[in-house]
CSV table of C-alpha atoms in Angstrom, one decimal:
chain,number,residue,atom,x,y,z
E,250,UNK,CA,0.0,0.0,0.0
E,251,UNK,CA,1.2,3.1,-0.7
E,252,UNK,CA,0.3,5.8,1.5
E,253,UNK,CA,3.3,8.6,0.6
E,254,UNK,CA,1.5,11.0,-1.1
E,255,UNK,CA,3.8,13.8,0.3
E,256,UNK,CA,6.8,12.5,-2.2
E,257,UNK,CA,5.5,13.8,-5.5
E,258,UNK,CA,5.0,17.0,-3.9
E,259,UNK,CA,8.4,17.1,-2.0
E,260,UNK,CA,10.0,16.4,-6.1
E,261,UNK,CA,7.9,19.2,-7.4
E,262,UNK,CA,9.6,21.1,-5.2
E,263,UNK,CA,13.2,19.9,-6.1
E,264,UNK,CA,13.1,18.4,-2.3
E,265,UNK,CA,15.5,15.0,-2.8
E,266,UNK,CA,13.2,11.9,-1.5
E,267,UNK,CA,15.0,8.4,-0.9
E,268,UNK,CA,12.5,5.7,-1.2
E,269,UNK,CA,8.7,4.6,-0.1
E,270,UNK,CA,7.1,2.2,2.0
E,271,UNK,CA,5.6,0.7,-1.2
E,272,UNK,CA,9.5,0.7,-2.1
E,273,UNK,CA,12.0,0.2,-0.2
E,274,UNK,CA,14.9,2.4,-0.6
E,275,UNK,CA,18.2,0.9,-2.1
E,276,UNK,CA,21.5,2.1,-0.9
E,277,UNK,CA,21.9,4.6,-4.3
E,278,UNK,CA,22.7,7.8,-2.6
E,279,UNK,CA,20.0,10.7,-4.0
E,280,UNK,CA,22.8,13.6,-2.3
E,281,UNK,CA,26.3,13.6,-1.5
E,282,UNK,CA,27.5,10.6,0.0
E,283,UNK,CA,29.8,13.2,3.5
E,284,UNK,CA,30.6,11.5,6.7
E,285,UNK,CA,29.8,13.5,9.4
E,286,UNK,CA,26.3,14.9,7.3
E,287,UNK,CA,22.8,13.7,6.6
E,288,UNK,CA,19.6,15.2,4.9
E,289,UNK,CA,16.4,15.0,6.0
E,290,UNK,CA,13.4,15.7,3.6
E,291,UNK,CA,9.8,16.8,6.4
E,292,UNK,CA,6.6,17.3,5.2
E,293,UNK,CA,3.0,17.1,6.3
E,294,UNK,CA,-0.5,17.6,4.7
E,295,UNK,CA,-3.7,17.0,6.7
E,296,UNK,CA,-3.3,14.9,9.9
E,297,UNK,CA,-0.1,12.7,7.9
E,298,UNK,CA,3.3,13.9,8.6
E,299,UNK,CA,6.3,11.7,6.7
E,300,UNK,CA,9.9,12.3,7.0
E,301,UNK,CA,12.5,10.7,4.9
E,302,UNK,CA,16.2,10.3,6.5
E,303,UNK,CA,19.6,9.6,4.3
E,304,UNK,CA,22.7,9.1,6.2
E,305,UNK,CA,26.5,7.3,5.7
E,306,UNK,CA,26.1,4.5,8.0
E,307,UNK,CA,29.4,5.5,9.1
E,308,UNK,CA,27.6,8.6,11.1
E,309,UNK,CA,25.2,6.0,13.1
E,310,UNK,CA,28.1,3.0,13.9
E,311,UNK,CA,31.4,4.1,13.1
E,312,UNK,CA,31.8,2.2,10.2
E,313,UNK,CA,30.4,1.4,6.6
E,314,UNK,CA,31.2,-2.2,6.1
E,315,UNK,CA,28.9,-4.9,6.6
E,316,UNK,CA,28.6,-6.0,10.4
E,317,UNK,CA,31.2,-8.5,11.1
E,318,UNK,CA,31.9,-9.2,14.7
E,319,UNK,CA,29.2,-9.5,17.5
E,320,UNK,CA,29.8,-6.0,18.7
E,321,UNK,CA,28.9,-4.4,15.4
E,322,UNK,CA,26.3,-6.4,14.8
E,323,UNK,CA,24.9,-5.6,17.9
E,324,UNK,CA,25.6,-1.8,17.4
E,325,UNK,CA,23.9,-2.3,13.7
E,326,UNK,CA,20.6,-3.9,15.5
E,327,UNK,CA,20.5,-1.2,18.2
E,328,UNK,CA,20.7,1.6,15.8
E,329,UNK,CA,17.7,0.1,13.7
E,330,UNK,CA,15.4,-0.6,16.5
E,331,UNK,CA,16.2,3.6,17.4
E,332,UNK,CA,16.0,4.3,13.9
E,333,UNK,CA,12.7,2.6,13.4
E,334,UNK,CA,11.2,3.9,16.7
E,335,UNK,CA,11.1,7.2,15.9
E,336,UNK,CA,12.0,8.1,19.2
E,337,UNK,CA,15.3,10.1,18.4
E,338,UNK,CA,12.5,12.5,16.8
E,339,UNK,CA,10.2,14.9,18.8
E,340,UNK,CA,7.1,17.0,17.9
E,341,UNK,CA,4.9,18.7,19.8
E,342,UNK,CA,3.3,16.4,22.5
E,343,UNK,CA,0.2,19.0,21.3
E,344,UNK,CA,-0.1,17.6,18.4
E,345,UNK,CA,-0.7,14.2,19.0
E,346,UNK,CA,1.3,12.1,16.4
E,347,UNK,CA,1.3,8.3,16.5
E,348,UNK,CA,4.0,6.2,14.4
E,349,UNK,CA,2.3,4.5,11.8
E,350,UNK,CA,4.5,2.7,9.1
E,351,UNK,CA,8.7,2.8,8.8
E,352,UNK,CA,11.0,1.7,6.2
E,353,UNK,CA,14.3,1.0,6.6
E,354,UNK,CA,16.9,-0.3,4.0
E,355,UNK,CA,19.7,-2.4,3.9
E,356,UNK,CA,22.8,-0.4,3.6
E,357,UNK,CA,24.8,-3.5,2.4
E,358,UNK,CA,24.3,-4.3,-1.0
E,359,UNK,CA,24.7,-7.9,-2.1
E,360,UNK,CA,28.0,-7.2,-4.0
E,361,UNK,CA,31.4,-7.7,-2.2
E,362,UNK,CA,33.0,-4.4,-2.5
E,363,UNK,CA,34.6,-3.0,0.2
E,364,UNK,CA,34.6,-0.1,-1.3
E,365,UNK,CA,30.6,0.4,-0.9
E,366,UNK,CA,29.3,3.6,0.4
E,367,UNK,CA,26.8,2.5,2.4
E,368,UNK,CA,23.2,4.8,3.7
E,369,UNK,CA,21.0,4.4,5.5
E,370,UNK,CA,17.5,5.5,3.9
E,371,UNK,CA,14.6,5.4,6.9
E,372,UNK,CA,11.1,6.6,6.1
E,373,UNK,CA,8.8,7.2,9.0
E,374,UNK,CA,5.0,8.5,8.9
E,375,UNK,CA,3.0,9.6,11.7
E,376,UNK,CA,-0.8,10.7,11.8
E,377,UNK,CA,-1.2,13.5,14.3
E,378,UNK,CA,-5.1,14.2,15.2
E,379,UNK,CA,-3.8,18.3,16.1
E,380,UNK,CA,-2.1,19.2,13.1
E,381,UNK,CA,-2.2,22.8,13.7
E,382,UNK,CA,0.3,22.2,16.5
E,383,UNK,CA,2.7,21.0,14.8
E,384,UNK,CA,5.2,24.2,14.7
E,385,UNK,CA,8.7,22.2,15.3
E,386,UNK,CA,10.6,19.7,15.3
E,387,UNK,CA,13.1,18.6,17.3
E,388,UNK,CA,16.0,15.7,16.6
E,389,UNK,CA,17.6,14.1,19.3
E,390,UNK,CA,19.5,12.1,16.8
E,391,UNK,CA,22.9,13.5,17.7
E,392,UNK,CA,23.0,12.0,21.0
E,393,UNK,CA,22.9,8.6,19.7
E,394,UNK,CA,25.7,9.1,16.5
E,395,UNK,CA,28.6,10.1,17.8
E,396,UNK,CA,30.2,10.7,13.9
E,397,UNK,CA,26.9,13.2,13.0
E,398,UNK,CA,27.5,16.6,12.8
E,399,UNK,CA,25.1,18.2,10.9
E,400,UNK,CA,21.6,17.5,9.3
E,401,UNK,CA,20.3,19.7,6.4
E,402,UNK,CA,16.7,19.7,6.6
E,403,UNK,CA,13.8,20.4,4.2
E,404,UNK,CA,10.6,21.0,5.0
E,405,UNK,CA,6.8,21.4,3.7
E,406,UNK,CA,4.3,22.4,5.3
E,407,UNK,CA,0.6,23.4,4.3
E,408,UNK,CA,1.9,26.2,2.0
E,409,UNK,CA,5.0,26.8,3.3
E,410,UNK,CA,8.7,25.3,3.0
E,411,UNK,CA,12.3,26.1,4.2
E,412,UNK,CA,15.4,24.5,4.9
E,413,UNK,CA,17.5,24.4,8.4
E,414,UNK,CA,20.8,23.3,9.0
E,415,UNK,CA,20.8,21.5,12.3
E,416,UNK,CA,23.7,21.0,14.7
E,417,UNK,CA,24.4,19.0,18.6
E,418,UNK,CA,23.7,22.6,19.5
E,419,UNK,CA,20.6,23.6,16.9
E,420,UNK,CA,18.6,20.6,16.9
E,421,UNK,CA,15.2,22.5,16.5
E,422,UNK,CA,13.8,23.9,13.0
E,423,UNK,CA,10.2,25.7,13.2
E,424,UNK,CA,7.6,24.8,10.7
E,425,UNK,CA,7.3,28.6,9.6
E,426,UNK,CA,8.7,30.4,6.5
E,427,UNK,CA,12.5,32.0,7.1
E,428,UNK,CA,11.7,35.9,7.2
């Protein structure tokens, strides 16, 4: 079922989208494959609210190889359960948004290069019964990926979009037009 109906919109407005629910993302990179950076692409309309996240693995465990060892793949099934959670994302408790669908991809293609950049692609949609509240957003994702520095951020919203750059110490972008 495909239920992102945000994604032709976010492309009209030259937003980069990484994949849907209806099909899951590959590990081709849509931006610039930078350790230390990812992009998120956040838009709602109505109650639905969908967020699509691209990021070197690197950022999340340190490495971009395939799990090897016990320890990374622990580390690799930790940061999927976070990923897929939601949880290292905040909106307003105001406006009521539940988690309802997440795609993650496999970052390791099926070839044997080592030489593979390898992203993660996570889409998450929520359905918030107080839309209207919904004025920021907040990403706790730095605590939990020690190698991200910075997330570039696009938004849609209603009839508005902007772009933020956020930081360990801006992790906040409003849902309002840049004056």
């Amino acid at each position: 079922m495909r239920c992102h109906t945000i994604i032709p919109l976010l492309a009209v407005l030259g937003i980069p989208t990484i994949g849907t629910a209806a099909e899951p993302a590959q590990s081709s990179s849509h931006g610039a494959h930078v350790h230390g950076q990812a992009q998120l692409s956040f838009a709602t309309d109505a109650q639905q609210v969908e967020l699509l996240l691209e990021s070197p693995v690197a950022n999340l465990l340190g490495f971009e190889h395939a799990p090897g060892s016990a320890a990374e793949k622990a580390a690799w099934q930790q940061s999927q359960t976070l990923l897929q959670s939601g949880q290292w994302l905040q909106l307003p408790p105001a406006a009521n948004c539940q988690l309802q669908q997440q795609q993650l991809n496999e970052p390791w293609s099926k070839s044997a290069d080592p030489h593979h950049h390898a992203d993660v692609e996570l889409s998450l949609t929520y359905q918030c019964s107080n839309p209207a509240a919904l004025t920021e957003v907040r990403l706790d994702l730095f605590r939990h990926a020690a190698d991200l520095h910075q997330v570039d951020v696009q938004w849609v919203s209603g009839q508005q979009q902007g772009a933020a750059t956020l930081t360990l110490k801006q992790r906040e972008f409003r849902l309002v037009p840049a004056n």
